[in-house]
Coordinates of C-alpha atoms in Angstrom, one line a residue:
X30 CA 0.0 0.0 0.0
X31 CA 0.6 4.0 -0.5
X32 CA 3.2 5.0 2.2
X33 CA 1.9 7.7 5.2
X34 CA 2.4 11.2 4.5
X35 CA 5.4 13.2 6.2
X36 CA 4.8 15.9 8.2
X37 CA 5.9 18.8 9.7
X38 CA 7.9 20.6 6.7
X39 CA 10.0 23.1 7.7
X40 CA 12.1 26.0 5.7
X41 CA 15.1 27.1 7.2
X42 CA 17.2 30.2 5.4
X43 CA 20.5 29.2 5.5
X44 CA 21.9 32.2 3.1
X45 CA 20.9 34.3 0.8
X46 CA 20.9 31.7 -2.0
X47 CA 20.2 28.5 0.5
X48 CA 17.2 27.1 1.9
X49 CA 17.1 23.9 4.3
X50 CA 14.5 22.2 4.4
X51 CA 13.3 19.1 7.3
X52 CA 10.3 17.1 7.7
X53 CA 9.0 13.5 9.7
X54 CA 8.9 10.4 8.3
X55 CA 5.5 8.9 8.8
X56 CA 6.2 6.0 6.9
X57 CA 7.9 2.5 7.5
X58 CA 7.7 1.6 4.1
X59 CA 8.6 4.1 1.6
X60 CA 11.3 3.6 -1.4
X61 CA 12.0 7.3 -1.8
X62 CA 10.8 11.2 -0.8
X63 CA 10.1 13.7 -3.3
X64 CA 10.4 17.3 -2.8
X65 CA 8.7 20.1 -5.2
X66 CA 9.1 23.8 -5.1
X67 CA 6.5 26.9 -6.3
X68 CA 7.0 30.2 -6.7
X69 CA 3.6 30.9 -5.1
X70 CA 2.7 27.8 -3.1
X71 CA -0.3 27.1 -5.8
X72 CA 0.6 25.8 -8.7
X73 CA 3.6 25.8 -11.1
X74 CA 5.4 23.4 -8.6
X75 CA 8.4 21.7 -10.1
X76 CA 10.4 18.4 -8.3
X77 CA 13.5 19.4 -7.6
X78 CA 15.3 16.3 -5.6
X79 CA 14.6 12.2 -5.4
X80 CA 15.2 11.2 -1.8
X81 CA 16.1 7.7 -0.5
X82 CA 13.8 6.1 1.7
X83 CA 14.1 7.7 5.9
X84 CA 15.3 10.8 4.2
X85 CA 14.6 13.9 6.8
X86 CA 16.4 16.7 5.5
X87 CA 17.9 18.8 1.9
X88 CA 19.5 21.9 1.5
X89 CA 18.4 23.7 -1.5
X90 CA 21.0 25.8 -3.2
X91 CA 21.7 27.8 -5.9
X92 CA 19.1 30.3 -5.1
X93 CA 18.6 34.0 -6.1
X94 CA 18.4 36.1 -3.6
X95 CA 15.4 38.1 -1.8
X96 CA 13.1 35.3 -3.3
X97 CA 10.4 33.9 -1.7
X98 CA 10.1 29.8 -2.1
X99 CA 7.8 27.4 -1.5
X100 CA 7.9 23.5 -0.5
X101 CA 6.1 20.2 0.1
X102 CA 7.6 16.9 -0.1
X103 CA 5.8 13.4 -0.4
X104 CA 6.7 9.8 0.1
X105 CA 6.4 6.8 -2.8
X106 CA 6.9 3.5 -3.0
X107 CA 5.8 0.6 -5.7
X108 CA 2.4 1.0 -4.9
X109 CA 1.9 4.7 -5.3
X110 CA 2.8 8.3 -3.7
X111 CA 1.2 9.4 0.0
X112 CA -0.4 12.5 0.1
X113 CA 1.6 15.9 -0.1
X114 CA 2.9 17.6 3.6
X115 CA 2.4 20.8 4.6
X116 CA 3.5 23.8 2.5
X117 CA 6.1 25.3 4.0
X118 CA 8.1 28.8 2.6
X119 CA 11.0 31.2 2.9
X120 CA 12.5 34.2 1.3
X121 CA 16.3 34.4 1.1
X122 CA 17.9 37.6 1.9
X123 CA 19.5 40.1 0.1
X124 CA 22.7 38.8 -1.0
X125 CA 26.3 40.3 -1.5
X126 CA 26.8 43.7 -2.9
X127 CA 27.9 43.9 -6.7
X128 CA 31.1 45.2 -7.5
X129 CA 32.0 48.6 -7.3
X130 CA 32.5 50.6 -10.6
X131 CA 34.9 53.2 -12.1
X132 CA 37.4 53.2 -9.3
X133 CA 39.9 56.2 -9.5
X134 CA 42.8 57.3 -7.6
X135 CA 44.2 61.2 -7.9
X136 CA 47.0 62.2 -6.2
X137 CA 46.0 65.4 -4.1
X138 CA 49.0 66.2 -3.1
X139 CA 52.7 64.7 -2.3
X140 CA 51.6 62.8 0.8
X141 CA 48.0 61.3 -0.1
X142 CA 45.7 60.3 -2.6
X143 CA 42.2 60.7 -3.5
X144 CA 39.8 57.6 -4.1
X145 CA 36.3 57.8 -6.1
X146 CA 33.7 55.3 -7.2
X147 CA 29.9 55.0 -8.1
X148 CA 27.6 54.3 -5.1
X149 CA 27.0 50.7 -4.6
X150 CA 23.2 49.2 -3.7
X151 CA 22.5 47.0 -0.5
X152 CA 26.5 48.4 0.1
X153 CA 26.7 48.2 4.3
X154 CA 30.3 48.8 4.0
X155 CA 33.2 49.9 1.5
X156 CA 36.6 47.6 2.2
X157 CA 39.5 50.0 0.8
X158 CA 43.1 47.5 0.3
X159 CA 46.0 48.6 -1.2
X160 CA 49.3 47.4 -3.0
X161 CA 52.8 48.2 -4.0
X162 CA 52.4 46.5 -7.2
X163 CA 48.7 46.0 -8.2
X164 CA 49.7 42.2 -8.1
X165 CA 49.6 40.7 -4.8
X166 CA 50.4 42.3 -1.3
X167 CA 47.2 43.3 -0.6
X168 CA 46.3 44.8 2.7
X169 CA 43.0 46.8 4.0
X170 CA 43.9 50.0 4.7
X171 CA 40.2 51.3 5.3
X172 CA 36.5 50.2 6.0
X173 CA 34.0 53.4 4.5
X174 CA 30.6 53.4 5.2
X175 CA 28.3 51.8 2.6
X176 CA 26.9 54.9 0.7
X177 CA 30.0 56.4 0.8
X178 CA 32.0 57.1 -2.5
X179 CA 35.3 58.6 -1.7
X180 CA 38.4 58.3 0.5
X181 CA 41.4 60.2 1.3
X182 CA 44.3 58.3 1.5
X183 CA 47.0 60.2 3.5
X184 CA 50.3 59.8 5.2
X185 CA 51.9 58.7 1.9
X186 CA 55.5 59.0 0.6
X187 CA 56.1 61.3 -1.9
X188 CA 57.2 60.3 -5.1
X189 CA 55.8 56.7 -4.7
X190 CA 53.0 54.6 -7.1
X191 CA 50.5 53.1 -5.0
X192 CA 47.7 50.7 -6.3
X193 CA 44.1 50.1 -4.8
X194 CA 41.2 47.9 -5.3
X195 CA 37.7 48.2 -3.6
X196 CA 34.7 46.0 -2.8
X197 CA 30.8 46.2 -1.0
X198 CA 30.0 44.0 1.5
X199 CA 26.7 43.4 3.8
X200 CA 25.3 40.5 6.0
X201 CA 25.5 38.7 2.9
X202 CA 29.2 39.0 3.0
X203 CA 31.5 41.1 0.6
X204 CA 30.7 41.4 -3.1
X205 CA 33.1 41.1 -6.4
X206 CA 36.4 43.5 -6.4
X207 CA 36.5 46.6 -8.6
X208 CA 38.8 47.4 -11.2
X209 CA 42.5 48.1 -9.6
X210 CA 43.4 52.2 -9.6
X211 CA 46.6 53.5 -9.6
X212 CA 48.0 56.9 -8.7
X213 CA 51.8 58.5 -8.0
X214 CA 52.3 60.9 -5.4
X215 CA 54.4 64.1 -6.7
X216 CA 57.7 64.7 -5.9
X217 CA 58.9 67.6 -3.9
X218 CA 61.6 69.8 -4.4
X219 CA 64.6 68.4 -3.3
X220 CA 66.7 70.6 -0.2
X221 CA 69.5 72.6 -1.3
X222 CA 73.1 71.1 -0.8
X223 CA 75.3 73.0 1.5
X224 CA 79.5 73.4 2.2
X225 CA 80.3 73.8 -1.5
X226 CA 84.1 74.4 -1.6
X227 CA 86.3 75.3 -4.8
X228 CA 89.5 74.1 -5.1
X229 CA 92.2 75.0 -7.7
X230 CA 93.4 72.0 -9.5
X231 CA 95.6 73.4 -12.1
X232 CA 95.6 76.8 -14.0
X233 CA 92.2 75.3 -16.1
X234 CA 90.9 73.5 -13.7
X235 CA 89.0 74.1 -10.4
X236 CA 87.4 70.9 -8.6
X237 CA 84.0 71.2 -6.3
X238 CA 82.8 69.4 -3.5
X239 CA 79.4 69.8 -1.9
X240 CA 76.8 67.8 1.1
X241 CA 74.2 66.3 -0.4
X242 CA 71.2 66.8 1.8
X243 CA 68.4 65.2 -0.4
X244 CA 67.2 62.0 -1.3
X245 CA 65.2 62.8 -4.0
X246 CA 67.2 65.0 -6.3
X247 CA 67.3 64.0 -9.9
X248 CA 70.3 65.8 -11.0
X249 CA 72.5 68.7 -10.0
X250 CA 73.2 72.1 -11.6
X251 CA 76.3 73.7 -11.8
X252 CA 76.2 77.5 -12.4
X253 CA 79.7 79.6 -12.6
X254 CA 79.8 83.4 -13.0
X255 CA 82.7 85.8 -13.3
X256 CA 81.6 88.3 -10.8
X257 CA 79.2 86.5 -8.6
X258 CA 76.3 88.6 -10.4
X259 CA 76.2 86.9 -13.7
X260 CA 75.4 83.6 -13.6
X261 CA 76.0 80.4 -16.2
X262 CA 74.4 76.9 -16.0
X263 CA 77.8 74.8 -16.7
X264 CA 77.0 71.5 -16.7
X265 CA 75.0 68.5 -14.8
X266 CA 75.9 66.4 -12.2
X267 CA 73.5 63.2 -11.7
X268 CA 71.9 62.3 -8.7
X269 CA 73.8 62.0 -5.6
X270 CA 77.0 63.1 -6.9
X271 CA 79.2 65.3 -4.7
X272 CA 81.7 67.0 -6.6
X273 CA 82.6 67.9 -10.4
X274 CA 85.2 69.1 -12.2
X275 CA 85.1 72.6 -13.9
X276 CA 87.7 72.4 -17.2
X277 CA 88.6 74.4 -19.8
X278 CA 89.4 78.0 -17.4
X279 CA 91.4 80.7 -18.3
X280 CA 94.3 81.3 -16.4
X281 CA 94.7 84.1 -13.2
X282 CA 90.8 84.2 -13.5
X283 CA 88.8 84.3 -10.8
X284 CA 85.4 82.4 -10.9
X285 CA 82.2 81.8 -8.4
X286 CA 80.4 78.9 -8.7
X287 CA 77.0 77.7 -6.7
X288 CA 75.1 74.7 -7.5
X289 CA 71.3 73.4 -6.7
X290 CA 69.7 70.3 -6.7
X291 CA 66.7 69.9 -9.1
X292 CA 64.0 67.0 -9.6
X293 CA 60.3 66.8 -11.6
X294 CA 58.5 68.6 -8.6
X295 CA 61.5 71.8 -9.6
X296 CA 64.7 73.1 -7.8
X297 CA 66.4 73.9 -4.7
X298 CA 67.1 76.4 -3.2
X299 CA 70.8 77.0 -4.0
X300 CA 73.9 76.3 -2.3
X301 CA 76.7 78.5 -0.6
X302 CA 78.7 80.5 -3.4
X303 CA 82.4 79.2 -3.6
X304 CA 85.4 80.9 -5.1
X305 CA 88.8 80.3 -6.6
X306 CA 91.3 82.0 -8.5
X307 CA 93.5 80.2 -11.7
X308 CA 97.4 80.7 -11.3
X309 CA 99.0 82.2 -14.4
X310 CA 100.9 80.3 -16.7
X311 CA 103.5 81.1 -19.3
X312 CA 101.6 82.4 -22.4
X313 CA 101.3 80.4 -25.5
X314 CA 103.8 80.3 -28.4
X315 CA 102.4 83.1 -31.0
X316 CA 102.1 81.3 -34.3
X317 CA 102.1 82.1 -38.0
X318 CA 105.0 85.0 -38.1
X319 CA 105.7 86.3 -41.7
X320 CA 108.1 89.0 -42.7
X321 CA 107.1 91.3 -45.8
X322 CA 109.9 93.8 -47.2
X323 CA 107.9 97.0 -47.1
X324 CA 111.0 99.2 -49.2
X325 CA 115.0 99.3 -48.9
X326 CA 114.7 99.8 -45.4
X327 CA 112.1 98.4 -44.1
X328 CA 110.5 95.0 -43.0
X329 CA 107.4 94.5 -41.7
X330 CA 106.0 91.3 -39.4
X331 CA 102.7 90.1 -38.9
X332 CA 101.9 87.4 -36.5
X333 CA 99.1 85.5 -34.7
X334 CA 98.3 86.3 -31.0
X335 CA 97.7 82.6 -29.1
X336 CA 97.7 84.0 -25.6
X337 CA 95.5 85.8 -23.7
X338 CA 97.7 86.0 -20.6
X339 CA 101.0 87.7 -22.2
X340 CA 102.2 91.1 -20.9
X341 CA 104.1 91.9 -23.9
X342 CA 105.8 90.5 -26.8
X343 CA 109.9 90.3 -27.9
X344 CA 110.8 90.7 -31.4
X345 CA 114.2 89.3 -32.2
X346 CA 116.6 89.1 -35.3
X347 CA 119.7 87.8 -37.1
X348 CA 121.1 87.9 -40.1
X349 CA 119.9 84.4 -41.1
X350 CA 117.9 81.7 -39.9
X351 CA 121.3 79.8 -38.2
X352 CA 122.7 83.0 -36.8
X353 CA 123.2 84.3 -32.7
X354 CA 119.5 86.2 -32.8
X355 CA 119.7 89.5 -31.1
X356 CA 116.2 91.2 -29.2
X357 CA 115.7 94.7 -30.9
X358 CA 112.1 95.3 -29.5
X359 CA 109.3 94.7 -26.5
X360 CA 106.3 95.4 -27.5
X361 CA 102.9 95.8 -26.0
X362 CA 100.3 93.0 -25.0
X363 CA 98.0 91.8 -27.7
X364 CA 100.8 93.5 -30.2
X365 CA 100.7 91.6 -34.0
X366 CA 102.2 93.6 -35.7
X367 CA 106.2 95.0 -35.7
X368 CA 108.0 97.3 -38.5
X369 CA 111.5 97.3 -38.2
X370 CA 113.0 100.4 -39.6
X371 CA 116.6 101.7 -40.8
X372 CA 117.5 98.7 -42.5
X373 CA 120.1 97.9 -45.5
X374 CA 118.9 97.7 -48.8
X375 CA 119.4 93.9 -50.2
X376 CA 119.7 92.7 -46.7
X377 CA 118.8 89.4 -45.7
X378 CA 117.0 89.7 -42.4
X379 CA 115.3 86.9 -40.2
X380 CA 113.1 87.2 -37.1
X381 CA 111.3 85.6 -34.5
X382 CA 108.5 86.8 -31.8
X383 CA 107.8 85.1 -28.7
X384 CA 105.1 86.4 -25.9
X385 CA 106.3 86.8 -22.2
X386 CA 104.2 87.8 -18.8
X387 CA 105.7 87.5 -14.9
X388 CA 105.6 83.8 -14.9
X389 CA 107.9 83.3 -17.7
X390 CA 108.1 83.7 -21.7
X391 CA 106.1 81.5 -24.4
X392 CA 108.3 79.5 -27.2
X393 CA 109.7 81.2 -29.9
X394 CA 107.6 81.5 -33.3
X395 CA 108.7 79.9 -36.5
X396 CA 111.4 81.8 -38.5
X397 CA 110.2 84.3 -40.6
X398 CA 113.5 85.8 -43.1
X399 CA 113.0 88.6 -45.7
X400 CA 115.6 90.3 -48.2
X401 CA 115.3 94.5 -48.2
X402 CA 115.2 94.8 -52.1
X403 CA 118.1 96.7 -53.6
X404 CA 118.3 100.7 -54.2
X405 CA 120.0 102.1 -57.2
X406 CA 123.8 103.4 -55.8
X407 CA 124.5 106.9 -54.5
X408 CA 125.9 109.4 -57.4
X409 CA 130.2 109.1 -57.7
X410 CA 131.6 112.8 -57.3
X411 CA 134.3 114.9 -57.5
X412 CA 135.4 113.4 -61.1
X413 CA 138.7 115.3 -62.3
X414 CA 140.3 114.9 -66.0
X415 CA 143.9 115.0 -66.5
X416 CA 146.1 115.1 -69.6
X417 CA 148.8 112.2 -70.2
X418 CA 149.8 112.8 -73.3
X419 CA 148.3 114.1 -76.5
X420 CA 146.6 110.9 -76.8
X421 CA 145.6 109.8 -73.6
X422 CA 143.5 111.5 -70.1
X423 CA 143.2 110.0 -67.1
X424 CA 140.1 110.0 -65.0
X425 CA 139.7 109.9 -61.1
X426 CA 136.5 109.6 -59.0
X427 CA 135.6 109.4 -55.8
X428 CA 133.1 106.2 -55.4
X429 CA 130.5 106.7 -52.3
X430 CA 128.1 104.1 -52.9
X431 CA 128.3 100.6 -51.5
X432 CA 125.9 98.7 -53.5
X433 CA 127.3 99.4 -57.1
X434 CA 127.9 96.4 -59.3
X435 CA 129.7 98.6 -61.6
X436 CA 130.3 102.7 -63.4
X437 CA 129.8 103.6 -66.6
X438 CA 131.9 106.3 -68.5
X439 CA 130.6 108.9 -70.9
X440 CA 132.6 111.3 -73.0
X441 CA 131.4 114.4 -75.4
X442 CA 133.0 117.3 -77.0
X443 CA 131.8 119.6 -74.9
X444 CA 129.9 119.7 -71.1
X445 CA 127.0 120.7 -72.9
X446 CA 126.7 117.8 -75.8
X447 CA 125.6 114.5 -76.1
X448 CA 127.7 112.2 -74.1
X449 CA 128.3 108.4 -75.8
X450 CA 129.4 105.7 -73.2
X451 CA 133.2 104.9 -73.8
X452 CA 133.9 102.1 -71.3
X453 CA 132.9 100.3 -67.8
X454 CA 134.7 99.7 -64.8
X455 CA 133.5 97.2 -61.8
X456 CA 132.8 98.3 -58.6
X457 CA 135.1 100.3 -56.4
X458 CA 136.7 101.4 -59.3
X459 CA 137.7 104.8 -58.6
X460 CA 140.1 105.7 -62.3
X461 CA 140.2 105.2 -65.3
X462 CA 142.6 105.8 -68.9
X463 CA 140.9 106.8 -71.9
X464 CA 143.4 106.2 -74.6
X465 CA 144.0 106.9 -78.2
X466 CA 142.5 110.3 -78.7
X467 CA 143.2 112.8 -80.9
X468 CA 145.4 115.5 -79.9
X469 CA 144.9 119.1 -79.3
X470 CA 141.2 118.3 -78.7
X471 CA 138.5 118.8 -75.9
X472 CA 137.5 116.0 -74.3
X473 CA 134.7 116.2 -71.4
X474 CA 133.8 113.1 -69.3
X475 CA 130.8 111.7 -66.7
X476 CA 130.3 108.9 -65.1
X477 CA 127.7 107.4 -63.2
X478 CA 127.2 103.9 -61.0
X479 CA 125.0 101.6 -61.7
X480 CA 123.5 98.0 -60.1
X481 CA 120.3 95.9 -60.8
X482 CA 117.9 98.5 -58.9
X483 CA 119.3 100.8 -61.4
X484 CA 121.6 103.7 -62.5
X485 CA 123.0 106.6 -59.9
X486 CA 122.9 110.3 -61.2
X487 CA 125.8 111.6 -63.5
X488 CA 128.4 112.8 -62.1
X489 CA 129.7 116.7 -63.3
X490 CA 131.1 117.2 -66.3
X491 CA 135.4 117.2 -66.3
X492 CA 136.7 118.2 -69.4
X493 CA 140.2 118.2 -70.3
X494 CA 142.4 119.0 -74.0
X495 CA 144.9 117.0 -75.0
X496 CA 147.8 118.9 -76.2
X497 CA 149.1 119.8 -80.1
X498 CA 151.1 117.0 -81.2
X499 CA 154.8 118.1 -82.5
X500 CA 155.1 117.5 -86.3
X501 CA 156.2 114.5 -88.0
X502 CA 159.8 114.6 -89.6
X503 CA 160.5 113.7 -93.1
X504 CA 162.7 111.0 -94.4
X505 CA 165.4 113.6 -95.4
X506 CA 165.6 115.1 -91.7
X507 CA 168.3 114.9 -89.9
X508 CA 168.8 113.3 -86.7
X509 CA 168.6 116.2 -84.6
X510 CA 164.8 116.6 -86.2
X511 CA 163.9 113.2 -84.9
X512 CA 165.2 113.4 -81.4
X513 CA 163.4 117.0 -81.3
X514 CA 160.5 115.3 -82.4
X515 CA 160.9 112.2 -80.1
X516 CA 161.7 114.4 -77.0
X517 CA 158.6 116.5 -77.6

């Protein structure tokens, strides 16, 4: 026969999506239980579990929450189904929030950050964690009411990324995580380093050495000015360097120097200005000396000033390029230019410059050697004629030129004609015989010197007359004619 009907269903809310349900067995002999659930307890019921037989008990899960349900259960065996138990119900409760949406985190300032998100329903509290990576390491940092939609996150170090995640939670227990924010605190100015010093290295170089004070400088700057008014970014040190080097200075200079740290959030203040002063050093070696003939007794040099240090410059010169050199000037600082005066025409002349200052003199310039170009020789003078014989006058002169290659003589009939050149003499030559003339005739003479510049003026006219030769004898003379003859 039909097992007994169970009794005394009851429907226990376990969570928001379980239900338990319990009930007495009535029966001795049924095979099985069979529980059905309605939305409305009148119809529309559905099985939804197959007992075995002495079966008290089932938890139904899977349910949606803040639903109301309704049971009865009923016993079978081979010979049929009992009647149905009492209807019993229950609604589950509201279940866990959903997850929280659009999640973002703004820093507000160097040591916190500001959290926002949309409001989340049935919410009865907001669990804030946070991470150094976004990945794992996850710790609660802060439990917000459940309406609430913002959070200040402060007591932060600066310059630091920080990650956060969010979720809702209520009786049910908490809800899904939100999408995972992220957010950097700014950087502050770094603080301003402190006991620069400046020391002197070498006449180009100056050293500095500073306290770094900061942790969070990026770089340094290194500013230099020539007054301690004017100042020049120099170069970059990076980040916690202590010292750099300052190359490339000018000798017996002084320089101020001062130097700030600097990072993304801006400078320092700056540090302490430090001073130092370059010794001087022996100028440089002037370069590029030429020597230019400017007439017969001149020479002119040009050179290029290397130094900027020199108090003056010394000019020397020899006779060639092997010879003992000799200083025949000092000239000014900054001097490139020399002409050297009173020379000797067709001279050979080489020179050389070097710059000097108190701490010594530079190296010499390269040799520089010129030639004075030639000058056509002074005029011979006081020229004097004197008879031989009838058929020869000697000529004397004085010679005062030192440069002639040679003189030229010129004789006419008269002071006043056209003079034809008779002979030549070398130089020094100070006489000279004109033979062979005609006798009892006027002879009048010039000379003048000459070289390859060109010819010296004449000198004055010297005339002369040979005397009237005696008369020739004839073949019948006697010998008292001839020796007349011969002894005239």
């Amino acid at each position: 026969m039909p097992p007994a009907t169970p009794a005394r269903l009851t429907a226990t809310v376990v969570s928001f999506s379980q239900i338990n349900l319990a009930w007495a067995d009535l029966s001795g002999n049924e095979s099985g239980f069979q529980l059905e659930r309605s939305p409305n307890g009148t119809d529309s019921w559905t099985k939804i579990a197959d007992l075995s037989a002495d079966a008290t008990s089932y938890s139904d899960q899977g349910l949606s929450p803040q639903t109301h349900y309704y049971y009865r259960v009923r016993a079978i065996n081979a010979a049929g189904p009992s009647g149905y138990s009492n209807t019993a119900d229950a609604t589950t409760p509201v279940g866990p929030p959903a997850a929280p949406q659009s999640l973002v985190a703004t820093a507000a300032s160097t040591t916190q950050i500001n959290l926002t998100w949309t409001s989340v329903a049935t919410a009865t509290n907001i669990l804030i964690e946070q991470s150094p990576n976004g990945t794992d390491s996850w710790t609660q940092i802060a439990s917000v009411a459940g309406d609430a939609t913002t959070y200040g996150n402060a007591g932060l170090t600066q310059n630091t990324r920080y990650y956060y995640r969010i979720r809702a939670t209520n009786a049910s227990g908490p809800g899904p995580y939100s999408n995972v924010a992220t957010a950097i605190t700014p950087d502050a100015p770094p603080i301003a380093p402190a006991r620069l010093t400046a020391t002197v290295i070498s006449a180009t170089q100056i050293d500095l050495a500073w306290a770094d004070l900061s942790a969070n400088e990026a770089s340094f700057e290194i500013e230099r000015s020539p007054d301690g008014v004017t100042w020049t970014k120099i170069g970059d040190a990076p980040a916690n360097a202590v010292s750099f080097q300052s190359v490339g200075l000018i000798p017996n200079t002084k320089y101020y120097y001062r130097i700030r740290a600097v990072n993304a959030a801006g400078p320092s203040g700056y540090s302490n200005t430090a001073t130092a002063t370059t010794p001087d050093v022996p100028p440089v070696t002037p370069t590029n000396l030429v020597a230019t003939p400017t007439s017969a007794t001149q020479i002119t040099l040009v050179w290029v000033d290397g130094s900027a240090n020199e108090t003056g410059f010394e000019v020397e010169r020899a006779s060639s390029q092997t010879a003992p050199f000799t200083k025949i000037a000092d000239l000014p600082a900054n001097t490139t230019t020399y002409q050297d005066l009173g020379l000797t025409p067709a001279g050979n002349y080489c020179y050389r410059v070097r710059a000097k200052n108190t701490i010594g003199a530079s190296g010499y310039t390269n040799v520089a050697c010129a030639t004075t170009p030639d000058v056509p020789p002074a005029a011979p003078a006081r020229l004097t004629a004197t008879v031989i014989s009838t058929s020869q006058i000697n000529l004397t002169w004085a010679d005062l030129s030192t440069n002639e290659s040679g003189f030229e003589i010129e004789r006419s009939n008269s002071a006043t004609a056209t003079f034809t050149k008779v002979g030549e003499v070398p130089a020094n030559a100070t006489t000279y015989e004109d033979k062979n003339l005609a006798d009892n005739t006027q002879y009048c003479y010039r000379i003048r010197a000459k070289n390859a510049a060109g010819n010296s003026g004449y000198t004055d006219p010297a005339c002369a007359t040979t005397p009237l030769a005696p008369p020739l004898c004839p073949p019948i003379w006697s010998l008292r004619c001839l020796i007349m003859t011969r002894s005239s």
